[in-house]
Coordinates of C-alpha atoms and ligand atoms in Angstrom, one line a residue:
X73 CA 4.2 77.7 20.2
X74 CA 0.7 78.0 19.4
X75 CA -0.7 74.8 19.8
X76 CA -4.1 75.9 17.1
X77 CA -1.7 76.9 14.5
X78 CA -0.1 73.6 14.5
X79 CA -3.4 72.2 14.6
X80 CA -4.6 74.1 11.5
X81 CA -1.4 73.3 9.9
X82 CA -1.4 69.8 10.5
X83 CA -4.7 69.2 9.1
X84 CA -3.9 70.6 6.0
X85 CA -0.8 68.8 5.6
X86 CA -3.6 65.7 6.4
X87 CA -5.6 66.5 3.8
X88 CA -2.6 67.3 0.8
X89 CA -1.2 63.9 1.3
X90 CA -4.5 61.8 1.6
X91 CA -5.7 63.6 -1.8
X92 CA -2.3 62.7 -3.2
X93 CA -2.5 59.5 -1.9
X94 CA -5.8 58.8 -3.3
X95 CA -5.3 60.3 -6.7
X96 CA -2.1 58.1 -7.4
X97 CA -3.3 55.1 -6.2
X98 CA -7.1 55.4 -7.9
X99 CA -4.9 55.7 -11.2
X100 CA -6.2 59.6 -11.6
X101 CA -2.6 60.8 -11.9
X102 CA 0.5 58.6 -12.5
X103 CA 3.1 61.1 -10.1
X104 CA 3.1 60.5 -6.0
X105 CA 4.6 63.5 -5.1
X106 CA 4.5 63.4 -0.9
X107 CA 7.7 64.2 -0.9
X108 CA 7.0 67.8 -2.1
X109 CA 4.1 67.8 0.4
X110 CA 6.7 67.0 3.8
X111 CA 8.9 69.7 2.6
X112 CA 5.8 72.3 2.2
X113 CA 5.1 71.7 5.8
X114 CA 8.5 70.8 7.1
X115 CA 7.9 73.0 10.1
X116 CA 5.2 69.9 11.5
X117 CA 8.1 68.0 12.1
X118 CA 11.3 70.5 12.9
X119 CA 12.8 69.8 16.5
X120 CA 11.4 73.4 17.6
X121 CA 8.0 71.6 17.2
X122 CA 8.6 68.7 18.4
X123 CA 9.8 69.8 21.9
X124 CA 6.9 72.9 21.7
X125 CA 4.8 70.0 21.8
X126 CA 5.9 68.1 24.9
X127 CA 4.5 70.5 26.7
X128 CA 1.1 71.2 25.1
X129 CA -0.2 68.0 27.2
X130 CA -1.5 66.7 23.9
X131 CA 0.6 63.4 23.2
X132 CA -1.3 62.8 20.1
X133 CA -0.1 65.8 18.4
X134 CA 3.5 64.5 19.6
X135 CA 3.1 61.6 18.4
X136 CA 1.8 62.6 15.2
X137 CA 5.3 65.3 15.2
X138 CA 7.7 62.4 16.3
X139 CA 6.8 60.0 13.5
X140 CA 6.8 62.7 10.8
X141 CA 10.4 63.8 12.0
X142 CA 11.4 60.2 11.7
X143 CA 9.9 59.6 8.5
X144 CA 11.3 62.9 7.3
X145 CA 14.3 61.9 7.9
X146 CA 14.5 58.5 5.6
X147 CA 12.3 60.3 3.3
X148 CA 15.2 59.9 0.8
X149 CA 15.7 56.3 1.0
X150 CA 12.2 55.2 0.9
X151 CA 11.9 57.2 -2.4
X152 CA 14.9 55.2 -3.6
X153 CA 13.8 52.1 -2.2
X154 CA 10.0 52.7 -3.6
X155 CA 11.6 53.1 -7.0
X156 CA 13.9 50.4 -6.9
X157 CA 11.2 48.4 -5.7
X158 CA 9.0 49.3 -8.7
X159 CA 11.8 48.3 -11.2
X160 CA 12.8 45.4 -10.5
X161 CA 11.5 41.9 -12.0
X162 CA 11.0 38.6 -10.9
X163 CA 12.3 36.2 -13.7
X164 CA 10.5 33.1 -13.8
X165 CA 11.7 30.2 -16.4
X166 CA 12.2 32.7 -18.7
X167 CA 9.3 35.1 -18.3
X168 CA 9.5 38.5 -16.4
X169 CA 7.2 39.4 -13.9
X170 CA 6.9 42.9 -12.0
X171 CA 8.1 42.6 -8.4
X172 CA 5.3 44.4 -7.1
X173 CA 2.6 41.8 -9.4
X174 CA 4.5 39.1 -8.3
X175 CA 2.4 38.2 -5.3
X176 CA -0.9 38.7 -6.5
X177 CA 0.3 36.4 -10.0
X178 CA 1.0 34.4 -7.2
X179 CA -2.3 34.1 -5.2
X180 CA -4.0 33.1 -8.5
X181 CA -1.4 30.1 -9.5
X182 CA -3.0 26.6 -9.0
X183 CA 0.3 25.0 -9.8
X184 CA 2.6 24.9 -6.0
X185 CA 5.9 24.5 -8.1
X186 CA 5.3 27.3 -9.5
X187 CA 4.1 28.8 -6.8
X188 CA 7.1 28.4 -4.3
X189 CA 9.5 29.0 -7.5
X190 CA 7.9 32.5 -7.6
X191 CA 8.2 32.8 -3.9
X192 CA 11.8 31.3 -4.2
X193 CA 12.9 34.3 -6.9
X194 CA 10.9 36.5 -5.0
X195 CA 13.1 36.2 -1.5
X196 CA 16.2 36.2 -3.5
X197 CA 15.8 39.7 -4.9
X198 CA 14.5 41.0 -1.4
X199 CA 17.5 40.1 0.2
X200 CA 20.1 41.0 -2.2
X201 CA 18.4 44.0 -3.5
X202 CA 15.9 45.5 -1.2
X203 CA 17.2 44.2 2.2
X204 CA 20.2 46.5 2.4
X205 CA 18.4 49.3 1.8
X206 CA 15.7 48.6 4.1
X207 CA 19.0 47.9 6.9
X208 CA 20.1 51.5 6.3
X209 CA 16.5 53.0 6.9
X210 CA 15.9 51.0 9.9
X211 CA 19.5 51.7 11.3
X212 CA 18.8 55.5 10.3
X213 CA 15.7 55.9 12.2
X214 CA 16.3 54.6 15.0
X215 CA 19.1 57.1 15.4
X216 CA 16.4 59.6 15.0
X217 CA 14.6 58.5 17.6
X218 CA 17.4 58.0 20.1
X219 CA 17.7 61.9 18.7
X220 CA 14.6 63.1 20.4
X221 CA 15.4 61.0 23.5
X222 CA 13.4 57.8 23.6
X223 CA 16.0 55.1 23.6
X224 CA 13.9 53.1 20.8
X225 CA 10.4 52.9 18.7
X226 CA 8.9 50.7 21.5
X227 CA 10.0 53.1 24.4
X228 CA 8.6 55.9 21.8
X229 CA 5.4 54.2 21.4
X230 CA 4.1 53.0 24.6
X231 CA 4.7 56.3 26.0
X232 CA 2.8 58.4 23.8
X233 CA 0.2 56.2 22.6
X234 CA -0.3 54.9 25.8
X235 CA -0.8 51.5 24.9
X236 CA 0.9 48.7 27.2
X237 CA 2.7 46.7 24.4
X238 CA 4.1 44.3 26.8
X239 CA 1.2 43.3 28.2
X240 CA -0.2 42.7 24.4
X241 CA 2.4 40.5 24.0
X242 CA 1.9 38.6 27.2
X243 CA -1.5 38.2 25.7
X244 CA -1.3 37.2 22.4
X245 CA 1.8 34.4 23.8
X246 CA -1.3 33.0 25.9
X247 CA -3.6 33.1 22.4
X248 CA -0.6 31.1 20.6
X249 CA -0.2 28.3 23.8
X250 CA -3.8 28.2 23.8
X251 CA -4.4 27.9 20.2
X252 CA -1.5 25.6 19.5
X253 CA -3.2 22.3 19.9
X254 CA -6.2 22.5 17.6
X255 CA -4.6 24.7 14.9
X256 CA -3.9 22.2 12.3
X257 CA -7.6 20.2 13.3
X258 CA -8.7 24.0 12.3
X259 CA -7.2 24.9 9.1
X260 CA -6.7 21.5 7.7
X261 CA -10.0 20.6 5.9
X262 CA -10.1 24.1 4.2
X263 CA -7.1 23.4 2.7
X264 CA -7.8 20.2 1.3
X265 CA -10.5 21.4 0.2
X266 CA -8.5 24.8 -1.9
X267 CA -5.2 23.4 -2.5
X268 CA -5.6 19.7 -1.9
X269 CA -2.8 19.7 0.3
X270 CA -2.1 18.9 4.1
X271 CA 0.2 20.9 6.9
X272 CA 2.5 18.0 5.7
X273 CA 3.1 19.5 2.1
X274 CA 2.2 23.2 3.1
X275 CA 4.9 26.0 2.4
X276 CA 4.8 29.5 2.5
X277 CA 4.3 30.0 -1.0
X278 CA 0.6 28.6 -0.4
X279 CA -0.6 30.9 2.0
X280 CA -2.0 33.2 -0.3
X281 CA -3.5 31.2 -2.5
X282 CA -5.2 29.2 0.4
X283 CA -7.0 32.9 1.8
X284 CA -8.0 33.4 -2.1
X285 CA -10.3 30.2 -1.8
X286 CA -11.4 30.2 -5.1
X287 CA -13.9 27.4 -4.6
X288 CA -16.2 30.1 -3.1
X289 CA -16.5 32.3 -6.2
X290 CA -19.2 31.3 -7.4
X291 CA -21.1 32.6 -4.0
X292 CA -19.9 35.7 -4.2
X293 CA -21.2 37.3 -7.5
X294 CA -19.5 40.6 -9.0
X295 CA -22.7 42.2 -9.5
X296 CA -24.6 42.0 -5.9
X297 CA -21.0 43.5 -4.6
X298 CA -22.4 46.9 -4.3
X299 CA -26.1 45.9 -3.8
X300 CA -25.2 43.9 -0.8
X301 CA -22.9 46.9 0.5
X302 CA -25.7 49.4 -0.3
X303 CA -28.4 46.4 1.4
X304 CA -26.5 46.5 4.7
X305 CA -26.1 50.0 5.4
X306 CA -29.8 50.1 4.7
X307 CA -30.7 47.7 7.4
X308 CA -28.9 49.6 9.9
X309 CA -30.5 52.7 9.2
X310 CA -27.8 54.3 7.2
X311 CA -27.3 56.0 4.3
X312 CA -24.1 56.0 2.9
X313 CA -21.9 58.2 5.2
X314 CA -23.3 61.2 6.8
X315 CA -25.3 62.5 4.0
X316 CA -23.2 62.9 1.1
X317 CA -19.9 62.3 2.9
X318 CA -18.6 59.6 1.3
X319 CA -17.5 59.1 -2.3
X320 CA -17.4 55.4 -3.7
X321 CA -14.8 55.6 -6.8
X322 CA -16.0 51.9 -8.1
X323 CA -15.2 53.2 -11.7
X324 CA -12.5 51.3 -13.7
X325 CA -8.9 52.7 -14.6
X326 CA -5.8 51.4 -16.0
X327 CA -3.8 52.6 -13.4
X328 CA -6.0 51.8 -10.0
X329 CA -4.6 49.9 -7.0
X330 CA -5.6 46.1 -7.2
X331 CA -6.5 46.9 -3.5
X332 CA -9.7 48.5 -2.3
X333 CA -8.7 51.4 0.1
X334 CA -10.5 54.4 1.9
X335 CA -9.1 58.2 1.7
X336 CA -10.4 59.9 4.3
X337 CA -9.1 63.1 3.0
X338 CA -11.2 65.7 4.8
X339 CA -12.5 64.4 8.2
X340 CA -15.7 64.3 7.8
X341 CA -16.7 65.6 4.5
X342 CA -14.8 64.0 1.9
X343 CA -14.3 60.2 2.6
X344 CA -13.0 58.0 -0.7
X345 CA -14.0 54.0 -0.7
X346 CA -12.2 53.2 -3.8
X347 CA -12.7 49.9 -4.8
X348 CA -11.2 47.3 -7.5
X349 CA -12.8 44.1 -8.7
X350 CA -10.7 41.0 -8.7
X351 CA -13.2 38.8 -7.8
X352 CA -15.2 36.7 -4.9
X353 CA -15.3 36.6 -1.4
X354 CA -12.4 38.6 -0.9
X355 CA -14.1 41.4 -2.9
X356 CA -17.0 41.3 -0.4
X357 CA -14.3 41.2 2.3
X358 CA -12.0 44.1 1.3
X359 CA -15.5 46.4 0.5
X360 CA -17.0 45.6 4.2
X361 CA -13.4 46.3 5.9
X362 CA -12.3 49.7 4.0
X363 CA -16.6 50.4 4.1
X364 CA -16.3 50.0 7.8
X365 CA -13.2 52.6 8.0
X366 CA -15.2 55.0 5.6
X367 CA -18.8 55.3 7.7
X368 CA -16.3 55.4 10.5
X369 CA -14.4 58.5 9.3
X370 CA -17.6 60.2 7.4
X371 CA -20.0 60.1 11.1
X372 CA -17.2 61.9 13.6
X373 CA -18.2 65.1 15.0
X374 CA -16.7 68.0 12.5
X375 CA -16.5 70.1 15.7
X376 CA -13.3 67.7 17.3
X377 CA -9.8 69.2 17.1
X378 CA -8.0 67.7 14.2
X379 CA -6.1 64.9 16.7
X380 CA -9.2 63.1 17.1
X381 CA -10.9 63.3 13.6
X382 CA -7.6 61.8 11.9
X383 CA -5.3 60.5 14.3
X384 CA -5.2 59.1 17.4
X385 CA -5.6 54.9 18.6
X386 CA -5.8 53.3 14.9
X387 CA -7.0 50.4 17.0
X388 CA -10.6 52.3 16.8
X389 CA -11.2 52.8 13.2
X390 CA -9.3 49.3 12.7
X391 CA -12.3 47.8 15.0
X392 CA -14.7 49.1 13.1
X393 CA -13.7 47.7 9.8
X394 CA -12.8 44.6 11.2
X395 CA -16.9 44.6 12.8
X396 CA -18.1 45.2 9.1
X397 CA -15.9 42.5 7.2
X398 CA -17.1 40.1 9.6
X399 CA -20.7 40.2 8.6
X400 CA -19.3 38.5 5.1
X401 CA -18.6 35.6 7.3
X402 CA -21.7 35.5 9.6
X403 CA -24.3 32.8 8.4
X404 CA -26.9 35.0 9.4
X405 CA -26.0 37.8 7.2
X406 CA -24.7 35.4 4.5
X407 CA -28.3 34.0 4.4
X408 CA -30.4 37.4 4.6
X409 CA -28.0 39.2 2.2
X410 CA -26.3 36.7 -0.1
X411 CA -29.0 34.1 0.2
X412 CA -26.8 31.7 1.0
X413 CA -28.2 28.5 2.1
X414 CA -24.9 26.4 3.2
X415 CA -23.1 28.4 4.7
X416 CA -20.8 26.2 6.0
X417 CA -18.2 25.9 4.3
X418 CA -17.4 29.9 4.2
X419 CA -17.8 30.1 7.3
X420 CA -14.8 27.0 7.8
X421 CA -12.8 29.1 5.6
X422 CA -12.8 32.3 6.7
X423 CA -12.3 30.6 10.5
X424 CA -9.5 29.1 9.4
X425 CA -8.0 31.8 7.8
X426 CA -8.3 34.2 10.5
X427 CA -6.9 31.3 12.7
X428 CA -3.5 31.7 10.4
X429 CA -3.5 35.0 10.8
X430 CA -3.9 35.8 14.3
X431 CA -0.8 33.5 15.4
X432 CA 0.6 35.1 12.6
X433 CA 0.4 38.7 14.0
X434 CA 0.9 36.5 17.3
X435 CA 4.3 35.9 16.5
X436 CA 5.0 39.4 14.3
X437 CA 4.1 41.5 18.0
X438 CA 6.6 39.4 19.8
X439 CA 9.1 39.6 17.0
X440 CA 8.9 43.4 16.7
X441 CA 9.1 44.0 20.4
X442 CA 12.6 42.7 20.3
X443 CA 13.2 44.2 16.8
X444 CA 12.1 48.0 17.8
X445 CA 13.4 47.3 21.3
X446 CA 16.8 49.1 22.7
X447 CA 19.3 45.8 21.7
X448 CA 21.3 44.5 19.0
X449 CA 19.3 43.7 16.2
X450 CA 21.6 40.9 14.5
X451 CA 20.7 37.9 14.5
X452 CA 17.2 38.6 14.4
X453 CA 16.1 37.6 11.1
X454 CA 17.0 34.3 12.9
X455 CA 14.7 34.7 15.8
X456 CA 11.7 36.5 12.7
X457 CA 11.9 32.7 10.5
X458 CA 11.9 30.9 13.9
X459 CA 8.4 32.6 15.5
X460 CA 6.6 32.7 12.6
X461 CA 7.4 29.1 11.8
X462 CA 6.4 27.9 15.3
X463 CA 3.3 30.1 14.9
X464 CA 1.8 29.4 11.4
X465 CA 3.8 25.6 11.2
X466 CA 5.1 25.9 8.1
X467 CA 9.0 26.6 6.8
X468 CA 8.9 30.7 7.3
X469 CA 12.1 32.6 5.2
X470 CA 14.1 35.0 6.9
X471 CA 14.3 37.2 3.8
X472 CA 11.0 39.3 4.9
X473 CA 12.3 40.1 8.6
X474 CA 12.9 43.9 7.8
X475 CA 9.9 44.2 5.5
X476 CA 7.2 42.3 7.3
X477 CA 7.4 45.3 9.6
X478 CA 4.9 47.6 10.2
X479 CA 5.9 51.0 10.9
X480 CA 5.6 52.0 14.7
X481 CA 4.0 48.9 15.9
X482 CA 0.8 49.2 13.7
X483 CA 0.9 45.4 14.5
X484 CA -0.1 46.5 17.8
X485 CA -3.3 48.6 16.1
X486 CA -4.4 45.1 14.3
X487 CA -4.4 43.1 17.2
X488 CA -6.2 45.4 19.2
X489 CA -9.0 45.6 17.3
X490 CA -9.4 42.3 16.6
X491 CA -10.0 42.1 20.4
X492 CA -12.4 45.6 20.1
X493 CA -14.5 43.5 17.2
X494 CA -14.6 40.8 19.7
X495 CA -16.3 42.6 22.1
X496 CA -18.5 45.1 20.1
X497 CA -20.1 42.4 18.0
X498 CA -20.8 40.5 21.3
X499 CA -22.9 43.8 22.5
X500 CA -24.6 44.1 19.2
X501 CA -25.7 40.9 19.7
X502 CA -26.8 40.6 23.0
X503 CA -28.6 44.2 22.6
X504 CA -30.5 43.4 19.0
X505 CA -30.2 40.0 18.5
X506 CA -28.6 37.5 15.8
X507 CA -29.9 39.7 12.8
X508 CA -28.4 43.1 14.4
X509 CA -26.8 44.2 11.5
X510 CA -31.0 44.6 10.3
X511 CA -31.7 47.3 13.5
X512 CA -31.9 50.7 13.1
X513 CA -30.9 50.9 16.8
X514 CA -27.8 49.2 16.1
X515 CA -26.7 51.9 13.7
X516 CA -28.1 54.4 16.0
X517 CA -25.1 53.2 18.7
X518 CA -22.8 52.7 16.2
X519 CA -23.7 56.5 14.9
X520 CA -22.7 57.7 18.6
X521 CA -19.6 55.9 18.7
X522 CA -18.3 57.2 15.2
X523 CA -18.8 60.7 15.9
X524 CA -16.5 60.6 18.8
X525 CA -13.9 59.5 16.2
X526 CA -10.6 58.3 17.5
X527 CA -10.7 60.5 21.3
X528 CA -10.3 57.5 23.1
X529 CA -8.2 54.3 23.0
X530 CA -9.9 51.4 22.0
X531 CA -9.6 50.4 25.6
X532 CA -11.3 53.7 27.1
X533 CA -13.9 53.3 24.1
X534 CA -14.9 50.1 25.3
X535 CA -14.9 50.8 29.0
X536 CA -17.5 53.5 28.0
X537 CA -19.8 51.1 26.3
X538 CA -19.5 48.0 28.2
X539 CA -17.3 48.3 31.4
X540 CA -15.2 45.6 29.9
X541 CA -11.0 45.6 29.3
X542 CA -10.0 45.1 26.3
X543 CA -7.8 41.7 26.4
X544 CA -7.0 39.8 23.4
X545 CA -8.0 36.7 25.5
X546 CA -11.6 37.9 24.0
X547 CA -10.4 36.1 20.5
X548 CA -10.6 32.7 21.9
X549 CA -14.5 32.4 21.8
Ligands
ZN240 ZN1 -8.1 48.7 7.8

C-alpha cells in the first residue's frame, strides 16, 4: 500500500468528522452525521489496510486503523445506543427530566435527597436500559480485536502505543497506599464548607455538587472570563494561537454543548475553543484546560505528517491542558490575574478535588486493566463498586461499570499527563520563577514544544526537556 495515500486520506477523514463534530455540538446544525463520514472512508479501516499497515513501521497509523475498524464495527449499536440514550427520562416525583440533563440538574441541587434520588433513578435506567446494550458493544468489540490478533484491548494498546500500562498501574496502587491515610484530613473541610457534610454522610450523589463549589462564584466573575484568558496568553508572549489559528466560538446558541470543547479540525490552521457559560470557577477551569489543548494544536509544525499533528500519545496535548487549568488554582496567578487576595480557600478546593479524582482514576486504571484484559469479564461490576469505593470512600454503584469506561484506556492518557503537568510546571518554575506564566521565555519553550505536536510520548517529550521519567509518583508533591 502507499503509506502517503493513507496519510492524505486519513487526514481528511480527520478533518470531516472534527467539523462535524464541532458543528453539532456548537448547536450550528442539529444532525451528527459521522456515520456517513466512516462509510465515505471505509477503506481507513478495511483489513487490507490494516495489515498494509503492520509493515509500514509506523504504529501510529496502526493504531489509528485498528481503533477505527473496531469502532466501525459497533458503529450500529452506538448509534442506537446514542439515541436511546437521548430519549429516555429520568422521572423524579412526578417531574421528567432528560437523561442526558440529569447530571448537570444534579450538580446544581442543594437539596442531598434529592440529589441521591436523581442519582437513584438515574442508575436504575442505566442498568435496565442502557447496560445491555453497552454488554453487546463491549462483547462485540472485543471479538474484533481478537479478529486482528491481539488477544484483548490491553494487549492491543501497550503494543502499539507503546505505553507500559502495567507499570502505570503499579504506580498509581503506590499513589492510592500513599494517599490513603490523609485523604479524608484532605477533602473534609471543603466539604463542610460546600455541602455541610462529612465522609460520614457523603454519597455518590454529592460528588458533583461538591467539585461545583458554588461558594467560590462570586470570585470568579462571568465577565473577566475572556479578559483573564486573553491576559495570560499575553504575559507569555502569545497571541491567541499562531496568528489567526484559532477561533474562539464564545457566542450563545440554543443548541450548544453545556461543555466547553476544542475542534482542532485542521492541524494547525483551524482550531475551535468553543465555550459555554454556566458559571464560576469551573468556567475559568474548563476555558484554561480546552485553551491549553487549542494553543497546543494551533503551534505544531504544519510540515509533520498527519500522525503527529492529530494523533499520536494524547497524554501530550492532555499535559498541556492540564498545565493551563492549573494556573486557575495557583495563588500566584489568582492574585496577578483575578486579584484575588485570599486565596486560600480555592486553592483547598481545588486540592481536594483533584485529591478525589486522582484515586478516582487510581482505581478506574486498575479496574480497566482487568476489564480490557484477556479473562472473564463477569463479576466485574463487582470488583468496578468495590475499587472505587475503597478509593474515593464513599458507597460507589455498580450500575456505571460498562460506562465509566473510556475507550482504549484513555484513562491511561489522563493519568499520564497529570504526571507530565507535574513535571513541566516544576521546570517552568525553576527556569522563570513563581510568576512564569508572566515570561515571554516561558512561552518561547512552550512554543518549541507545541510545534513538535504529539511525535513523542509524553515520556520521550520529557526526557528531551529534562532527563527525567515520567512516574506518576511525581503527583505526590
Ligand atoms: Zn482535555
Amino acid at each position: 500500500m502507499n503509506v502517503d495515500d493513507y496519510r492524505a486520506e486519513a487526514e481528511t477523514f480527520l478533518t470531516a468528522l472534527d467539523r462535524e463534530y464541532y458543528e453539532h455540538f456548537a448547536g450550528r446544525k442539529d444532525d451528527f452525521e459521522i456515520e456517513a463520514i466512516y462509510e465515505r472512508h471505509a477503506g481507513l479501516f478495511s483489513r487490507e489496510a490494516i495489515d498494509g499497515l503492520r509493515d509500514s513501521g509506523s504504529s501510529t497509523l496502526l493504531k489509528f486503523a485498528a481503533e477505527g475498524y473496531v469502532e466501525q464495527g459497533v458503529k450500529e449499536l452506538s448509534g442506537q445506543f446514542a439515541r436511546l440514550e437521548a430519549s429516555l427520562e429520568v422521572d423524579l416525583d412526578g417531574e421528567t427530566i432528560p437523561y442526558r440533563q440529569a447530571a448537570v440538574i444534579q450538580a446544581n441541587e442543594r437539596d442531598p435527597e434529592r440529589r441521591r434520588a436523581l442519582e437513584h433513578a438515574r442508575n436504575e435506567l442505566l442498568d435496565a436500559r442502557l447496560n445491555p446494550l453497552l454488554r453487546e458493544m463491549f462483547d462485540r468489540g472485543r471479538g474484533l480485536v481478537r479478529e486482528l490478533g491481539w488477544p484483548s484491548v490491553r494487549a492491543m494498546t501497550e503494543e502499539l502505543s507503546g505505553i507500559d500500562l502495567a507499570a502505570l498501574g503499579r504506580q498509581t496502587e503506590a499513589f492510592l497506599a500513599a494517599t490513603e491515610a490523609d485523604y479524608e484530613a484532605t477533602v473534609e473541610p471543603r466539604l463542610r464548607a460546600e455541602l455541610d457534610i462529612g465522609f460520614d454522610r457523603l454519597a455518590r450523589a454529592d460528588l458533583m455538587a461538591f467539585f461545583r463549589a458554588p461558594s467560590l462564584d462570586g470570585l470568579f466573575p462571568e465577565e473577566r472570563l475572556l479578559p483573564t484568558f486573553d491576559a495570560t496568553l499575553a504575559g507569555l508572549g502569545l497571541q491567541n494561537g499562531s496568528p489567526g489559528n484559532v477561533i474562539v466560538d464564545a457566542e450563545p446558541r440554543p443548541k450548544k454543548s453545556p461543555r466547553a470543547f476544542c475542534a482542532p479540525v485542521r492541524v494547525p490552521e483551524e482550531v475551535y475553543l468553543v465555550l459555554t457559560r454556566i458559571g464560576g470557577r469551573e468556567d475559568y477551569e474548563t476555558l484554561m484546560h480546552e485553551a491549553g489543548h487549542a494553543e497546543h494544536f494551533s503551534h505544531v509544525d504544519p510540515s509533520l505528517p498527519v500522525e503527529y499533528r492529530y494523533l499520536g500519545d494524547n497524554s501530550v496535548t492532555e499535559g498541556f491542558a492540564f498545565l493551563f487549568q492549573h494556573l486557575t488554582e495557583d495563588p500566584a496567578w489568582l492574585e496577578r490575574r483575578l486579584g484575588i487576595a485570599d486565596p486560600g480557600p480555592v486553592v483547598e478546593q481545588a486540592r481536594a478535588s483533584k485529591l478525589v479524582f486522582l484515586r478516582r482514576y487510581c482505581a478506574k486504571i486498575a479496574y480497566e486493566l482487568e476489564l480490557q484484559g484477556d479473562g472473564e469479564i463477569e463479576g466485574l461490576d463487582e470488583l468496578y463498586a468495590r475499587r472505587l469505593s475503597e478509593a474515593v470512600h464513599v458507597d460507589w454503584p455498580k450500575a456505571s461499570w460498562l460506562s465509566d469506561v473510556d475507550p482504549f484506556f484513555y484513562v491511561a492518557a489522563y493519568l499520564r499527563a497529570w504526571a507530565l503537568e507535574t513535571h513541566l510546571r516544576r521546570e517552568l518554575r525553576e527556569r522563570f520563577g513563581e510568576l512564569w506564566f508572566e515570561e515571554a521565555g516561558a512561552g518561547e519553550v512552550l512554543r518549541e514544544l507545541w510545534s513538535t505536536g504529539q511525535r513523542e510520548r509524553a515520556d520521550e517529550l520529557l526526557r528531551r526537556l529534562t532527563g527525567a521519567e515520567l512516574d506518576f509518583s511525581a503527583l505526590l508533591d
